[in-house]
């Protein structure tokens, strides 16, 4: 039998990683890559153990000497461990609780239908350009209280920040990549400055005003941390939610019986979206750094070594999910790890799920049928962190 080699950059693997993941779970659940200085985890239990313990597995990834972060670019909550993490997350977590998010539903509905009004003027449309990309950007811009009309610019920034996500884990970071990112961060900072000034003078009922209030008390949030939080919130939910909605539509096209059931009974939508999160996870991997040397399942891990948990594989683990390779919108007790696990569990999980439910629901309401415009291979997102497509041309017959 061929030696096990897992190359997450290989396009064939990226299009269908599940057979490689299955072999990984079976034969090499803890895999020290021969060609990259990282260890990969394929099983659910190992992934959970990694993500739940920040005292051994850190989210802070230091850069090599000479490439360190400038002082005015501290890591966001995503890149720090408790107790800093607890402080930074606590400042915004109230805005993302399931109760607060449910109140947004009518507004999400209105945005999705407005976008579809424009999109359905054409018979062939790119669902990514017309619905799945703009929706999360408009929603988070409104929550933050920044002008949604600037969303073309947010897309440019967001694309630049996430296109190489994950690269630095597997290959040494390059100064060019870091410079590109830092230029974008400085541009975003310049963009936010007048808005921050405005909220200092005249607070409103938005997230930006909340952060400005915490910053002006000084001890809770520094100015630079505030900017990093704004950038994280503006970027973290875009590509991910775009991919979730796109993956949902692709799975429904691949499983017409499930699509028919959903059309007949929209109350199945929340469970259907949970199943998409498990079956076609928009974020495929979640990395950590070893705080001290240890071992996992007998495989040694050096101090500071990176360990990557493959969420996409954990979510197909046969030890946890019955018939894991079956797309089942009736699945009960769906304990997927698509939003991570432990202290960094996705802050936007309730928001993202609701956005996807509303977007897919609106597409079903507004169409009699939809199908792929052609059978060609769809362009993949460039980062190995994500599973999703950058364009999804559909022929839609309006309702
Ligand atoms: C389908 C959509 C989404 C997926 C699959 C997703 C996935 C994830 C995952 C896996 C993590 C954990 C990272 C880690 O363990 O290091 C995470 C964290 C995070 N997500 Fe999401 N996310 C989604 C949407 C959103 C949205 C809509 C927002 C907000 C607008 C958001 C904001 C965040 C933030 C702020 C964190 C960092 C939390 C922390 O460090 O405590 N995400 N997300």
XYZ file of C-alpha atoms and ligand atoms in Angstrom:
442
model
C 0.000 0.000 0.000
C 1.217 3.515 -0.840
C 2.791 5.429 2.033
C 0.409 7.889 3.644
C 1.118 11.397 2.484
C -1.255 14.233 3.138
C -0.662 17.390 1.136
C -3.313 19.940 2.100
C -2.221 22.166 -0.829
C -2.972 19.498 -3.467
C -6.012 20.675 -5.395
C -7.456 17.186 -5.869
C -7.247 16.641 -2.115
C -8.814 20.033 -1.452
C -11.776 19.261 -3.710
C -12.442 15.990 -1.905
C -10.319 15.608 1.248
C -12.611 13.015 2.833
C -10.944 9.781 1.616
C -7.539 11.076 2.806
C -9.016 12.156 6.138
C -10.619 8.705 6.567
C -7.287 7.008 5.993
C -5.664 9.490 8.377
C -8.187 8.689 11.128
C -7.706 4.959 10.582
C -3.969 4.645 10.072
C -2.273 7.902 11.129
C -4.554 9.717 13.559
C -1.582 11.765 14.783
C 0.570 12.446 11.758
C 4.012 14.079 11.821
C 4.372 15.448 8.287
C 7.632 14.478 6.581
C 7.651 17.693 4.505
C 6.161 20.313 6.877
C 7.228 20.966 10.484
C 3.742 20.277 11.853
C 1.679 17.472 13.335
C -1.830 16.850 11.976
C -4.719 15.430 14.024
C -7.576 13.693 12.237
C -9.781 12.333 15.044
C -12.594 14.059 16.895
C -11.380 13.282 20.417
C -7.863 14.562 19.725
C -9.240 17.730 18.139
C -11.465 18.394 21.128
C -8.598 17.774 23.567
C -6.346 20.184 21.633
C -8.875 23.009 21.424
C -10.066 22.801 25.018
C -6.694 23.269 26.748
C -5.040 26.675 26.230
C -2.544 25.991 29.026
C -0.802 23.411 26.803
C -1.991 24.508 23.357
C -1.628 28.213 22.665
C -3.318 30.391 20.048
C -0.402 32.826 20.083
C 1.902 32.205 17.113
C 5.130 34.210 17.487
C 6.893 35.358 14.327
C 10.576 34.703 13.619
C 13.158 37.269 14.808
C 13.153 40.336 12.569
C 9.554 39.806 11.526
C 7.820 40.537 14.844
C 4.543 42.415 14.982
C 4.853 46.184 15.329
C 3.735 47.453 18.765
C 0.625 49.105 17.349
C -0.620 45.774 15.974
C -1.266 43.592 19.031
C -2.887 40.216 18.320
C -6.691 40.108 18.440
C -8.654 37.832 20.814
C -8.146 35.053 18.284
C -4.384 35.188 18.759
C -4.064 35.354 22.554
C -4.638 32.963 25.466
C -6.497 33.488 28.748
C -6.505 35.781 30.699
C -6.036 38.421 27.910
C -8.374 36.411 25.755
C -11.110 36.453 28.388
C -10.851 40.245 28.734
C -10.949 40.973 24.985
C -13.741 38.523 24.232
C -15.816 39.702 27.213
C -15.975 43.206 25.768
C -18.001 42.126 22.719
C -19.535 38.771 23.616
C -22.858 40.275 24.781
C -23.562 41.479 21.245
C -23.411 37.925 19.860
C -25.520 35.870 22.285
C -28.237 33.699 20.676
C -30.911 35.936 22.243
C -29.499 39.154 20.763
C -28.926 37.488 17.387
C -32.524 36.240 17.182
C -33.657 39.877 17.304
C -31.777 40.473 14.041
C -33.805 37.924 12.096
C -36.283 40.366 10.457
C -33.409 42.552 9.303
C -31.494 39.557 7.910
C -34.616 38.553 6.062
C -34.996 42.021 4.529
C -31.341 42.120 3.414
C -31.483 38.633 1.851
C -34.644 39.481 -0.084
C -33.265 42.831 -1.252
C -30.154 41.109 -2.573
C -32.269 38.470 -4.303
C -34.543 41.149 -5.815
C -31.532 42.506 -7.647
C -30.024 39.087 -8.420
C -33.193 37.569 -9.851
C -33.393 40.232 -12.524
C -31.039 37.891 -14.405
C -31.786 34.258 -15.137
C -28.173 33.199 -14.740
C -26.537 34.658 -11.670
C -23.434 34.149 -9.598
C -24.786 33.360 -6.150
C -21.492 34.306 -4.481
C -21.317 37.801 -6.002
C -25.026 38.516 -5.560
C -25.935 36.893 -2.223
C -23.456 34.828 -0.244
C -20.660 37.378 -0.198
C -22.549 40.664 0.330
C -24.951 39.346 2.993
C -22.514 38.768 5.889
C -20.586 41.958 5.059
C -23.729 44.106 5.173
C -24.851 42.461 8.425
C -21.597 42.916 10.334
C -21.148 46.464 8.996
C -24.603 47.338 10.329
C -23.884 45.708 13.697
C -20.610 47.586 14.016
C -22.234 50.793 12.835
C -19.990 51.445 9.839
C -21.258 52.448 6.393
C -22.290 49.327 4.467
C -21.732 51.315 1.250
C -17.982 50.819 1.735
C -18.373 47.068 1.297
C -16.456 46.879 -2.011
C -13.468 48.182 -0.062
C -14.067 45.722 2.833
C -13.957 42.905 0.301
C -10.577 44.022 -1.021
C -9.191 44.179 2.535
C -10.798 40.960 3.649
C -9.536 39.072 0.574
C -6.013 40.367 1.162
C -6.054 39.340 4.834
C -7.420 35.831 4.373
C -6.002 34.677 1.043
C -2.831 33.272 2.609
C -4.376 32.189 5.888
C -2.753 28.970 7.052
C 0.322 29.322 4.811
C 2.528 30.541 7.654
C 1.829 27.377 9.640
C 3.183 25.046 7.025
C 5.791 27.152 5.287
C 8.001 29.866 6.815
C 6.345 33.313 6.767
C 7.820 35.689 4.197
C 8.452 39.364 4.747
C 6.469 40.165 1.559
C 3.360 38.395 2.880
C 3.663 40.098 6.260
C 4.203 43.532 4.667
C 1.136 43.080 2.505
C -0.956 42.229 5.579
C 0.435 45.108 7.616
C -0.298 47.592 4.830
C -3.903 46.424 4.814
C -4.151 46.723 8.603
C -2.809 50.283 8.433
C -5.327 51.181 5.738
C -8.135 49.765 7.851
C -6.904 51.679 10.865
C -6.958 54.919 8.860
C -10.479 54.067 7.731
C -11.721 53.492 11.292
C -10.131 56.625 12.808
C -12.774 59.226 11.844
C -15.561 56.779 12.763
C -14.015 56.284 16.211
C -13.755 60.062 16.651
C -17.397 60.427 15.697
C -18.504 57.870 18.322
C -16.398 59.578 20.982
C -18.367 62.758 20.351
C -21.736 61.111 19.762
C -22.196 57.511 20.929
C -24.883 55.419 19.198
C -26.508 52.035 19.780
C -23.842 50.090 17.890
C -20.863 47.843 18.579
C -18.394 50.526 17.595
C -19.754 52.859 20.300
C -19.490 50.001 22.833
C -15.825 49.449 21.970
C -15.080 53.179 22.016
C -16.637 53.401 25.506
C -14.441 50.511 26.743
C -11.390 52.144 25.171
C -12.027 55.544 26.742
C -12.064 53.931 30.185
C -8.461 53.039 29.328
C -7.912 50.085 31.586
C -10.174 47.709 29.676
C -9.093 48.173 26.082
C -6.195 50.015 24.472
C -6.722 51.960 21.265
C -4.667 49.451 19.243
C -6.603 46.515 20.697
C -9.839 48.236 19.749
C -8.689 48.592 16.135
C -7.624 44.917 16.029
C -11.024 43.883 17.425
C -12.825 45.928 14.779
C -10.719 44.370 12.037
C -11.295 40.845 13.385
C -15.049 41.351 13.573
C -15.159 42.836 10.104
C -13.172 39.976 8.578
C -13.792 36.785 10.635
C -17.383 36.284 9.612
C -17.177 37.070 5.911
C -15.366 34.324 4.070
C -16.619 31.763 6.561
C -20.316 32.601 6.253
C -20.050 33.056 2.484
C -18.647 29.535 2.315
C -21.323 28.116 4.609
C -24.166 29.452 2.447
C -22.441 28.358 -0.778
C -21.676 24.894 0.619
C -25.311 24.570 1.729
C -26.577 25.309 -1.786
C -24.054 22.885 -3.304
C -25.052 20.082 -0.899
C -28.745 20.660 -1.642
C -28.003 20.454 -5.375
C -26.127 17.202 -4.743
C -28.985 15.848 -2.553
C -32.255 16.693 -4.347
C -34.400 14.666 -1.921
C -33.186 16.855 0.954
C -33.906 19.956 -1.147
C -37.479 18.772 -1.793
C -37.998 18.090 1.909
C -36.755 21.553 2.840
C -39.015 23.206 0.290
C -41.976 21.291 1.732
C -41.038 21.928 5.365
C -38.862 25.006 6.051
C -38.836 24.167 9.785
C -36.118 21.623 8.892
C -33.759 24.467 7.944
C -31.856 24.881 11.257
C -30.948 21.170 11.375
C -30.093 21.210 7.670
C -27.610 24.047 8.193
C -26.072 22.198 11.167
C -25.595 19.220 8.875
C -23.887 21.379 6.224
C -21.566 22.697 8.943
C -20.630 19.109 9.817
C -20.593 17.581 6.339
C -18.909 20.400 4.414
C -17.221 22.450 7.144
C -16.400 25.988 5.919
C -13.324 26.090 8.188
C -11.363 22.861 7.708
C -8.560 23.312 10.214
C -7.749 24.887 13.553
C -4.094 25.141 14.650
C -2.372 25.451 18.036
C 1.223 25.842 19.282
C 2.692 23.541 21.938
C 3.518 25.608 25.039
C 5.876 22.826 26.192
C 7.123 19.530 24.756
C 4.654 16.655 25.036
C 3.252 13.764 23.005
C -0.085 12.909 21.462
C -0.923 9.239 20.982
C 2.780 8.356 21.227
C 3.884 10.949 18.646
C 6.324 13.454 20.155
C 5.526 17.161 19.864
C 8.363 19.629 20.486
C 8.003 22.869 22.412
C 6.613 25.562 20.070
C 5.711 23.030 17.396
C 2.451 23.659 15.525
C -0.326 21.089 15.690
C -3.205 21.310 13.218
C -6.557 19.779 14.048
C -8.492 18.935 10.897
C -12.018 19.925 11.827
C -13.266 18.655 8.476
C -12.001 15.187 9.425
C -13.174 15.292 13.058
C -16.665 16.026 11.742
C -16.628 12.752 9.763
C -15.307 10.624 12.642
C -17.156 7.308 12.700
C -16.521 6.989 16.449
C -18.818 9.982 17.021
C -21.214 10.205 14.067
C -23.351 7.394 12.718
C -22.923 6.989 8.952
C -20.665 10.068 8.876
C -20.420 10.194 5.075
C -24.191 10.457 4.669
C -25.649 13.967 4.336
C -28.650 13.685 6.666
C -30.677 16.818 7.395
C -32.550 14.908 10.123
C -29.396 14.110 12.065
C -29.916 14.447 15.818
C -27.370 15.400 18.461
C -25.073 16.844 15.804
C -22.026 17.679 17.926
C -19.890 18.963 15.050
C -16.771 21.055 15.677
C -17.259 23.400 12.708
C -17.175 26.440 15.007
C -14.231 25.117 17.016
C -14.414 24.149 20.680
C -13.322 25.513 24.063
C -12.447 29.114 24.924
C -12.083 30.291 21.296
C -15.398 28.728 20.200
C -16.656 30.946 17.382
C -18.114 34.153 18.729
C -20.274 34.510 15.620
C -21.694 30.957 15.600
C -25.340 31.932 16.247
C -25.115 34.806 13.790
C -23.544 32.691 11.038
C -26.082 29.878 11.438
C -29.000 32.297 11.317
C -27.592 34.122 8.287
C -27.295 30.805 6.454
C -30.801 29.686 7.462
C -32.275 32.966 6.258
C -30.237 33.124 3.031
C -30.981 29.562 1.946
C -34.616 29.965 3.051
C -34.954 33.121 0.937
C -33.439 31.394 -2.098
C -35.931 28.521 -1.749
C -38.863 30.926 -1.330
C -37.917 33.010 -4.320
C -37.161 30.170 -6.754
C -39.148 27.374 -8.313
C -35.964 25.617 -9.322
C -32.270 26.325 -9.501
C -29.393 24.423 -11.038
C -25.704 24.843 -11.811
C -25.208 26.980 -14.930
C -22.540 24.547 -16.212
C -20.704 21.419 -15.105
C -17.239 23.013 -14.945
C -15.041 22.829 -11.868
C -15.865 25.712 -9.537
C -12.969 27.967 -8.433
C -11.877 27.146 -4.879
C -11.066 29.651 -2.172
C -7.247 30.042 -2.274
C -6.629 29.420 1.439
C -6.308 25.838 2.700
C -8.127 26.893 5.879
C -11.417 27.169 4.002
C -13.702 24.867 2.111
C -15.762 26.885 -0.335
C -16.062 28.287 -3.829
C -15.399 31.798 -5.082
C -18.154 31.753 -7.711
C -21.343 29.729 -8.043
C -23.161 30.437 -11.313
C -26.782 29.229 -11.125
C -29.712 29.230 -13.503
C -32.709 30.196 -11.388
C -36.346 29.931 -12.337
C -38.067 32.506 -10.110
C -41.103 31.491 -8.013
C -19.925 29.635 9.042
C -19.362 30.674 9.551
C -18.253 30.608 10.548
C -17.395 29.582 10.849
C -17.343 28.184 10.237
C -16.507 30.061 11.880
C -15.512 29.301 12.470
C -14.759 29.699 13.538
C -13.810 28.870 14.234
C -13.481 27.424 13.877
C -13.285 29.597 15.242
C -12.285 29.112 16.291
C -10.875 29.527 16.021
C -9.916 28.953 17.024
O -10.232 27.962 17.721
O -8.786 29.437 17.099
C -13.884 30.909 15.174
C -13.580 31.960 16.019
C -14.121 33.222 15.871
N -15.130 33.604 15.029
Fe -16.065 32.477 13.685
N -16.838 31.362 12.180
C -17.908 31.731 11.406
C -18.567 32.938 11.413
C -18.270 33.995 12.216
C -18.978 35.254 12.277
C -20.231 35.601 11.468
C -18.320 36.058 13.172
C -18.615 37.459 13.635
C -19.113 38.390 12.957
C -17.215 35.276 13.689
C -16.314 35.746 14.618
C -15.379 34.955 15.232
C -14.477 35.468 16.250
C -14.412 36.887 16.774
C -13.682 34.373 16.645
C -12.578 34.380 17.696
C -13.167 33.932 19.006
C -12.145 33.817 20.094
O -10.942 33.852 19.811
O -12.568 33.708 21.243
N -17.221 34.043 13.104
N -14.797 30.939 14.133
